[in-house]
Coordinates of C-alpha atoms and ligand atoms in Angstrom, one line a residue:
M11 CA -0.4 -0.1 0.4
S12 CA 1.5 3.3 -1.0
L13 CA 1.9 6.1 1.3
S14 CA 0.3 9.6 1.4
R15 CA 0.6 12.0 -1.5
K16 CA 2.7 14.2 1.3
A17 CA 4.4 11.2 2.8
S18 CA 6.1 10.5 -0.7
C19 CA 6.7 13.4 -2.8
D20 CA 10.0 15.1 -2.1
S21 CA 8.7 18.6 -1.2
H22 CA 10.4 18.3 2.0
G23 CA 12.9 20.7 1.0
Q24 CA 15.6 18.5 2.8
D25 CA 17.6 17.6 -0.4
S26 CA 20.2 20.4 -0.3
S27 CA 23.8 20.2 0.2
Y28 CA 23.0 21.9 3.9
F29 CA 21.6 18.4 4.9
L30 CA 24.3 16.4 2.6
G31 CA 27.2 17.7 4.2
W32 CA 25.6 16.3 7.9
Q33 CA 25.1 13.4 6.4
E34 CA 28.7 13.4 5.5
Y35 CA 29.9 14.5 8.8
E36 CA 27.9 11.7 10.7
K37 CA 29.8 9.2 8.8
N38 CA 33.3 10.3 9.2
P39 CA 33.0 12.7 12.2
Y40 CA 36.2 14.5 13.7
H41 CA 38.0 13.3 17.0
Q42 CA 41.1 14.7 17.9
L43 CA 42.6 11.3 19.4
H44 CA 39.9 8.7 17.3
N45 CA 39.8 10.3 14.4
P46 CA 42.0 13.2 13.6
K47 CA 41.6 13.3 9.7
G48 CA 37.6 12.9 10.7
I49 CA 35.5 16.0 8.6
I50 CA 35.3 18.8 11.4
Q51 CA 31.2 20.4 12.1
M52 CA 30.8 23.3 10.7
G53 CA 27.1 23.3 9.7
L54 CA 25.7 23.2 13.1
A55 CA 24.7 26.4 14.1
E56 CA 25.2 25.4 17.9
N57 CA 26.7 27.4 21.3
Q58 CA 28.6 25.0 23.5
L59 CA 30.7 27.5 24.9
S60 CA 28.6 27.9 27.9
F61 CA 27.7 24.8 28.6
D62 CA 29.7 24.8 31.7
L63 CA 27.6 27.8 33.3
L64 CA 24.2 25.4 32.4
E65 CA 25.9 22.4 34.5
S66 CA 27.0 24.4 37.0
W67 CA 23.6 25.6 37.6
L68 CA 22.3 22.3 37.6
A69 CA 24.8 20.8 40.4
S70 CA 24.0 23.5 42.5
N71 CA 19.7 23.0 41.8
S72 CA 19.5 19.4 41.9
D73 CA 16.1 19.4 43.3
E74 CA 14.6 20.8 40.5
F75 CA 16.6 18.2 38.1
G76 CA 14.9 15.4 40.8
F77 CA 10.9 16.5 40.7
K78 CA 11.5 18.1 43.5
T79 CA 10.4 21.9 45.0
N80 CA 11.4 23.2 48.4
G81 CA 12.3 19.9 48.9
V82 CA 8.5 18.9 48.4
S83 CA 8.2 16.2 45.2
V84 CA 6.3 17.4 42.2
F85 CA 6.9 14.4 40.1
K86 CA 2.8 13.6 39.8
E87 CA 2.0 17.0 38.9
L88 CA 4.4 16.9 36.4
A89 CA 3.6 13.2 35.2
L90 CA 0.0 14.6 34.5
F91 CA -0.3 17.8 32.9
Q92 CA -0.5 18.0 30.1
D93 CA -2.6 21.2 29.5
Y94 CA -1.5 22.6 25.8
H95 CA -1.6 26.1 27.4
G96 CA 2.0 25.4 29.3
L97 CA 3.0 25.9 33.2
A98 CA 2.2 29.6 34.1
A99 CA 5.3 29.8 36.2
F100 CA 7.1 29.3 32.8
K101 CA 5.2 31.4 30.9
N102 CA 6.4 34.1 33.2
A103 CA 9.5 33.0 33.8
L104 CA 10.2 33.0 30.1
V105 CA 9.0 36.7 29.5
E106 CA 11.4 37.4 32.3
F107 CA 14.4 35.8 30.5
I108 CA 13.7 37.3 27.1
A109 CA 13.0 40.7 28.9
T110 CA 16.5 40.6 30.9
M111 CA 18.0 39.7 28.1
R112 CA 17.5 42.5 25.9
G113 CA 18.0 45.1 28.4
N114 CA 14.1 45.5 29.2
K115 CA 13.3 47.7 26.5
I116 CA 10.0 45.5 25.8
K117 CA 8.1 43.0 27.8
F118 CA 5.6 40.3 26.7
D119 CA 2.5 39.3 28.2
P120 CA 2.8 35.9 29.0
N121 CA -1.3 35.6 27.7
K122 CA 0.4 36.2 24.2
L123 CA 2.4 34.0 24.2
V124 CA 2.0 30.4 22.8
L125 CA 4.4 27.5 23.8
T126 CA 5.9 25.4 20.8
A127 CA 8.2 22.4 20.9
G128 CA 11.1 25.0 19.1
S129 CA 10.9 27.9 16.5
T130 CA 10.9 24.9 14.1
S131 CA 7.3 24.3 15.3
A132 CA 6.7 27.8 16.0
N133 CA 7.2 29.1 12.5
E134 CA 5.3 26.3 10.6
I135 CA 2.4 26.8 13.3
L136 CA 2.4 30.5 12.3
M137 CA 2.5 29.4 8.4
F138 CA -0.6 27.1 9.1
C139 CA -2.1 30.4 10.8
L140 CA -1.5 32.6 8.1
A141 CA -1.5 31.1 4.7
N142 CA -3.2 28.6 2.6
P143 CA -1.8 26.2 0.8
G144 CA -0.4 28.2 -2.6
E145 CA 0.0 31.6 -0.9
A146 CA 2.9 33.3 -0.5
F147 CA 5.6 34.8 2.2
L148 CA 8.5 36.8 0.7
L149 CA 11.9 36.0 2.5
P150 CA 15.7 37.9 2.5
T151 CA 18.1 35.8 1.2
P152 CA 20.3 34.0 2.1
Y153 CA 18.0 32.3 4.5
Y154 CA 18.2 29.5 6.8
P155 CA 17.6 26.7 4.6
G156 CA 15.8 25.0 7.0
F157 CA 12.7 27.2 6.0
D158 CA 12.4 25.6 2.5
R159 CA 11.2 22.6 5.0
D160 CA 9.1 24.1 8.0
L161 CA 7.7 26.8 6.1
Q162 CA 6.5 24.9 3.0
W163 CA 6.4 21.2 3.5
R164 CA 3.5 20.7 4.8
T165 CA 1.9 23.5 5.4
G166 CA 1.5 24.1 1.2
A167 CA 2.7 27.7 1.9
K168 CA 5.3 29.3 -0.9
I169 CA 8.4 30.8 -0.3
V170 CA 9.2 33.5 -2.6
P171 CA 13.0 35.2 -2.2
I172 CA 13.9 38.5 -2.0
H173 CA 16.9 39.2 -3.2
C174 CA 19.5 40.6 -1.3
S175 CA 23.1 41.7 -2.8
S176 CA 26.8 42.2 -1.4
I177 CA 26.9 45.5 -2.6
N178 CA 25.3 46.9 0.1
G179 CA 26.0 44.0 2.9
F180 CA 23.2 42.3 1.8
R181 CA 20.4 44.4 3.8
V182 CA 16.8 44.3 2.6
T183 CA 15.6 47.5 0.4
K184 CA 12.4 48.9 -0.5
S185 CA 13.1 48.0 -4.4
A186 CA 13.8 44.2 -3.5
L187 CA 10.8 44.1 -1.5
E188 CA 8.8 45.3 -4.4
Q189 CA 10.6 43.2 -7.2
A190 CA 9.8 40.1 -4.5
Y191 CA 5.7 41.2 -4.5
N192 CA 5.8 41.6 -8.1
R193 CA 7.3 38.2 -8.8
A194 CA 4.7 36.6 -6.3
Q195 CA 2.0 38.5 -8.5
M196 CA 3.3 37.0 -11.7
L197 CA 3.5 33.8 -10.5
N198 CA -0.2 34.2 -9.3
L199 CA 0.9 33.4 -5.5
K200 CA -0.9 35.7 -3.3
V201 CA 1.7 37.2 -0.8
K202 CA 0.5 37.0 3.4
G203 CA 3.4 38.5 4.5
V204 CA 6.9 39.0 4.6
F205 CA 9.0 36.3 7.1
V206 CA 12.5 37.7 8.4
T207 CA 15.1 36.2 10.8
N208 CA 16.7 38.8 12.8
P209 CA 19.6 38.5 13.9
S210 CA 20.2 37.1 10.4
N211 CA 20.9 33.2 10.0
P212 CA 23.3 33.0 8.0
L213 CA 24.4 36.7 8.1
G214 CA 25.2 37.0 11.9
T215 CA 24.1 40.4 11.4
T216 CA 21.0 42.7 13.1
M217 CA 18.4 44.0 11.1
S218 CA 19.1 48.1 11.4
R219 CA 16.2 50.5 12.2
N220 CA 16.0 52.2 8.8
E221 CA 15.8 48.0 7.5
L222 CA 12.5 47.7 9.7
N223 CA 11.1 50.7 9.3
L224 CA 11.0 50.0 5.5
L225 CA 9.7 46.4 6.4
M226 CA 7.0 47.9 9.0
D227 CA 5.8 50.0 6.1
F228 CA 5.4 47.6 3.2
A229 CA 3.7 45.8 5.3
I230 CA 1.0 48.1 6.3
N231 CA 1.0 49.4 2.8
K232 CA 0.3 45.6 1.3
N233 CA -1.6 45.0 4.1
V234 CA 0.3 42.0 5.0
H235 CA 1.7 40.1 7.5
I236 CA 5.2 40.2 9.6
V237 CA 6.7 36.9 11.0
S238 CA 10.4 37.8 12.9
D239 CA 12.2 35.3 13.7
E240 CA 14.3 36.4 16.6
I241 CA 16.0 33.1 17.7
Y242 CA 18.5 34.8 18.1
S243 CA 18.3 38.3 19.8
G244 CA 20.0 37.0 23.0
T245 CA 23.2 35.9 20.9
V246 CA 24.5 39.5 20.0
F247 CA 27.8 40.5 21.0
D248 CA 29.0 44.3 19.7
S249 CA 27.3 46.5 18.5
P250 CA 24.2 48.1 17.2
N251 CA 22.2 46.3 19.5
F252 CA 19.6 44.2 18.4
I253 CA 16.3 46.1 17.7
S254 CA 13.2 43.4 17.9
I255 CA 10.2 44.1 15.6
A256 CA 8.0 44.9 18.8
E257 CA 10.3 47.7 19.2
V258 CA 9.5 49.3 16.4
V259 CA 5.5 48.5 16.9
S260 CA 6.0 50.8 20.1
H261 CA 8.6 53.5 18.8
R262 CA 6.1 54.3 16.0
K263 CA 3.5 53.9 18.7
L264 CA 1.5 51.6 16.3
E265 CA -0.1 49.7 19.4
D266 CA -3.7 51.0 17.9
N267 CA -3.1 50.3 14.1
N268 CA -4.0 47.4 12.4
I269 CA -0.9 46.3 11.7
N270 CA 0.0 45.4 15.3
G271 CA -2.3 42.1 14.7
R272 CA -0.4 41.3 12.1
V273 CA 3.4 41.2 13.7
H274 CA 4.3 38.0 15.2
I275 CA 7.5 37.0 16.9
V276 CA 9.1 34.3 17.1
Y277 CA 11.3 33.0 19.6
S278 CA 13.8 29.8 21.3
L279 CA 16.3 28.5 23.6
S280 CA 18.0 26.7 21.3
K281 CA 20.1 29.2 20.4
D282 CA 20.6 31.6 23.4
L283 CA 20.7 29.5 25.8
G284 CA 22.1 26.3 23.8
L285 CA 19.6 24.0 24.7
P286 CA 18.1 22.8 21.2
G287 CA 17.9 18.9 22.6
F288 CA 15.0 20.2 25.0
R289 CA 12.2 22.0 22.4
V290 CA 12.2 24.7 23.7
G291 CA 10.0 28.1 21.6
M292 CA 7.2 30.5 21.5
I293 CA 5.5 32.3 19.5
Y294 CA 4.1 35.8 20.5
S295 CA 1.6 37.9 18.7
N296 CA -1.1 40.7 19.8
N297 CA -3.8 39.1 17.6
E298 CA -6.2 37.1 20.0
T299 CA -7.6 34.8 17.0
L300 CA -4.2 34.1 16.1
V301 CA -3.1 33.1 19.4
N302 CA -5.8 30.9 20.4
A303 CA -5.7 28.9 17.1
A304 CA -1.3 28.5 17.8
T305 CA -2.6 27.4 20.9
K306 CA -4.6 24.7 19.9
M307 CA -2.4 23.8 17.3
S308 CA 0.6 23.6 19.5
S309 CA -1.5 20.4 21.3
F310 CA 0.8 18.5 18.3
G311 CA 4.5 19.2 19.4
L312 CA 4.4 20.5 23.3
I313 CA 7.4 21.3 25.7
S314 CA 7.6 18.2 28.3
S315 CA 6.1 19.3 31.8
Q316 CA 9.3 18.1 32.9
T317 CA 11.3 20.7 31.2
Q318 CA 9.2 23.4 31.6
H319 CA 9.5 23.1 35.6
L320 CA 13.5 22.5 34.8
L321 CA 13.7 26.2 33.1
S322 CA 11.3 28.1 34.8
H323 CA 13.3 27.4 38.0
M324 CA 16.4 28.3 35.7
L325 CA 15.3 31.4 34.1
F326 CA 13.7 32.9 37.3
D327 CA 17.1 33.0 38.9
K328 CA 18.0 36.7 38.1
Q329 CA 21.6 36.1 39.0
F330 CA 22.4 32.7 37.1
V331 CA 21.0 34.6 34.4
C332 CA 22.4 37.9 34.0
N333 CA 25.8 36.6 34.7
Y334 CA 25.2 33.7 31.8
I335 CA 24.1 37.0 29.5
H336 CA 27.4 38.3 30.6
V337 CA 30.0 35.4 29.9
N338 CA 28.5 34.1 27.1
E339 CA 28.8 37.3 25.1
K340 CA 32.5 37.5 25.8
R341 CA 32.9 34.1 24.9
L342 CA 31.0 34.5 21.5
R343 CA 32.9 37.8 20.4
K344 CA 36.1 36.1 21.3
R345 CA 35.1 33.3 19.1
K346 CA 34.0 34.9 16.8
D347 CA 37.1 37.4 16.6
M348 CA 39.4 34.0 16.4
M349 CA 37.6 32.8 13.3
V350 CA 37.8 36.0 11.2
A351 CA 41.1 36.8 12.2
G352 CA 42.2 33.4 10.7
F353 CA 40.4 34.1 7.7
R354 CA 41.9 37.4 7.4
D355 CA 45.2 36.0 7.6
V356 CA 45.1 33.5 4.5
G357 CA 43.3 36.5 2.4
I358 CA 39.6 35.4 3.0
R359 CA 37.0 38.1 4.5
C360 CA 33.8 37.8 6.1
L361 CA 30.7 39.5 6.0
K362 CA 30.9 42.3 9.1
S363 CA 29.0 40.8 11.9
N364 CA 27.8 41.5 15.4
A365 CA 25.3 38.4 16.3
G366 CA 24.6 34.8 15.5
L367 CA 26.9 31.1 15.6
F368 CA 28.3 31.8 12.1
C369 CA 30.4 34.3 9.9
W370 CA 29.4 34.5 6.2
V371 CA 32.2 33.8 4.6
D372 CA 33.6 35.2 1.2
M373 CA 35.3 32.4 -0.6
R374 CA 34.7 34.1 -4.7
H375 CA 38.0 34.0 -5.1
L376 CA 38.4 30.5 -4.7
L377 CA 35.5 29.7 -7.3
S378 CA 37.4 28.4 -10.8
A379 CA 34.6 30.1 -12.0
Y380 CA 31.6 33.0 -11.1
T381 CA 28.9 30.0 -11.1
F382 CA 26.9 28.0 -8.6
E383 CA 28.6 24.9 -9.9
A384 CA 32.3 26.1 -9.3
E385 CA 30.3 27.3 -5.2
K386 CA 29.2 23.2 -5.0
E387 CA 32.9 21.7 -6.5
L388 CA 34.5 24.0 -3.6
W389 CA 32.0 22.8 -1.4
K390 CA 32.7 19.5 -2.0
K391 CA 36.2 19.7 -2.2
V392 CA 36.5 21.6 1.0
L393 CA 34.1 18.4 2.9
Y394 CA 35.9 15.8 1.0
E395 CA 39.7 17.0 1.0
V396 CA 40.1 19.3 3.3
G397 CA 37.4 17.7 5.9
L398 CA 35.4 20.6 6.7
N399 CA 31.1 20.6 6.8
I400 CA 30.7 24.5 6.0
S401 CA 27.5 25.4 3.8
A402 CA 27.4 26.6 0.8
G403 CA 25.2 29.9 0.2
S404 CA 23.1 28.1 -2.5
S405 CA 21.5 26.2 -0.1
C406 CA 20.5 29.5 1.6
H407 CA 19.3 30.4 -1.7
C408 CA 21.9 33.1 -1.9
S409 CA 21.9 34.8 -5.6
E410 CA 25.4 35.1 -5.6
P411 CA 27.7 32.1 -5.5
G412 CA 30.7 31.8 -3.7
W413 CA 29.4 32.2 -0.1
F414 CA 29.4 30.1 2.7
R415 CA 28.1 30.1 6.6
I416 CA 30.8 28.8 8.9
C417 CA 29.9 28.3 12.0
F418 CA 32.2 28.6 15.5
A419 CA 30.7 27.7 18.4
N420 CA 29.5 24.3 18.5
M421 CA 33.3 23.3 18.6
S422 CA 36.4 23.5 21.3
E423 CA 39.0 26.2 20.4
K424 CA 41.7 23.5 19.9
T425 CA 38.9 22.3 17.0
L426 CA 38.4 25.4 16.0
S427 CA 42.4 25.8 15.8
V428 CA 42.8 22.3 13.9
A429 CA 40.0 23.7 11.2
M430 CA 41.9 27.0 10.6
Q431 CA 45.2 25.2 10.0
R432 CA 43.2 23.2 7.7
I433 CA 41.8 26.2 5.8
R434 CA 45.8 27.5 5.9
A435 CA 46.8 24.6 4.5
F436 CA 43.9 24.4 1.9
V437 CA 44.1 28.1 0.6
G438 CA 48.4 28.0 0.8
S439 CA 48.8 24.5 -1.4
S440 CA 47.1 24.7 -4.4
G441 CA 44.5 26.0 -2.6
K442 CA 41.6 26.5 -5.4
C443 CA 39.3 24.9 -7.0
G444 CA 39.8 22.9 -10.9
N445 CA 42.9 22.0 -10.9
G446 CA 45.6 23.6 -12.8
R447 CA 43.6 26.7 -14.1
S448 CA 43.0 27.8 -10.3
N449 CA 46.6 28.8 -9.9
Q450 CA 46.7 31.5 -12.5
R451 CA 43.7 32.7 -10.7
S452 CA 45.8 33.8 -7.8
T453 CA 47.4 35.7 -9.4
V454 CA 45.0 37.4 -12.0
K455 CA 42.3 38.3 -9.9
T456 CA 38.7 38.1 -11.8
K457 CA 36.9 41.8 -12.0
W458 CA 33.7 40.8 -10.5
V459 CA 35.9 40.4 -7.2
F460 CA 36.4 43.6 -6.7
K461 CA 33.2 44.7 -8.2
L462 CA 31.4 43.0 -5.6
A463 CA 33.5 43.5 -2.8
S464 CA 32.3 46.4 -1.4
Y465 CA 29.7 44.6 1.1
D466 CA 31.2 45.4 4.0
D467 CA 31.5 49.1 4.7
D468 CA 28.7 49.2 6.7
R469 CA 26.2 51.6 4.2
E470 CA 22.6 51.8 4.6
P471 CA 20.3 51.0 1.6
E472 CA 20.7 53.6 -0.9
D473 CA 16.8 53.5 -2.4
R474 CA 14.8 53.7 1.3
Ligands
PLP2 C1 16.9 31.2 12.2 C2 16.0 29.6 12.8 N1 14.7 29.4 12.9 C3 14.6 28.6 13.6 C4 15.6 27.2 13.6 C5 15.4 26.0 14.2 O1 15.3 26.2 15.7 P1 15.1 25.3 16.9 O2 15.6 24.3 16.9 O3 14.1 26.2 18.6 O4 13.7 24.6 16.6 C6 16.6 27.5 13.2 C7 18.0 26.5 13.8 O5 19.4 27.0 13.1 C8 17.4 28.9 12.6 O6 18.7 29.4 12.7

């Protein structure tokens, strides 16, 4: 008997090189002693830098870990709890945590919050609530490769790319928004909204106030929704500061405008607290109907009450939270600087960034030609010969070949040093892809590299 169309079709979006790289890594993972020639995983946006802080909190709070509160067992309560509204204590703790992390600029109302099994689930639920099958959301490129699956596969919603360019550091511009909107219309797709990731995965940059204002104006004028995935909002380690779309609403006094019911925020503890395995995410919206529907849908992917119990205690611990935020930020900045300096030493530049767990790395000069085929060729060489799993820009739908997302926080400093040594050896030897032809290119740099290389000059979009 055959499976359903959904289960048997390949619209799951998981056949990109992004996921292939993970599979290759699994077959041959690097280990300093047991497999020193193995592949180093640099394609996973995971934060392992502050794990010791979480572990030491657990060690001194063993009660919460052992189903107890003030020495009294809460095992039965937790084992029986299955209300998909979630534990009130946990929602309150989450709201407090987010406020502290964002410098108390915005305080969420726990009643407008829907708990979900990570941002993956939150994003899909939002698509189910906002778009009918065949209706579209506009997404700035490059974007997180998982969105092809999370936003489209089960919901039938469509992604239409907003093509951003290295010329202005991949910033969102008014003309790029309009072009994407027109393209959707030409494809007969009704546009239901714009979906942004702020800070951006894979760019590692926060959206500027100008970009956010543009986005807001666009959503008001076109009468569409804004979804802002703010999963990296606490993973900002340099200026400029993170600005939430919620701050734009209050800054522009739009609370009573219709748009306030069309702005929806996604968050999760997977990145900022480094707990992707705990599956803790949320939707925040001022739209009551949406919150009601999303809460019902969340019953398909709840956070276990055990996890909520443990984290409500951890997040209510102000001293722990403040120390974690401070130390984590410092460690992330140091790690990113280490990677950027390593690349700079071998003539590879990274987009200027201030957030995230990765760098957006410009390897255009290492391509044998300015094509996506050449990018794939380089990606394969780096994976199989150099032994690094990095993510090709094409898997993030970047419209320019030669960019790669490279993660820096999912490994030890020692492993990162090994990775940088491998890169140095690769670039220092033949370096380039595509046999002997490449050596000529190292002396005769092609014109397009220079023409496009003004991306890190911090300019604001010209066409606001
Ligand atoms: C932008 C973005 N959204 C969502 C997710 C999924 O996160 P979660 O583990 O919370 O489902 C990721 C994970 O990498 C991400 O980068």
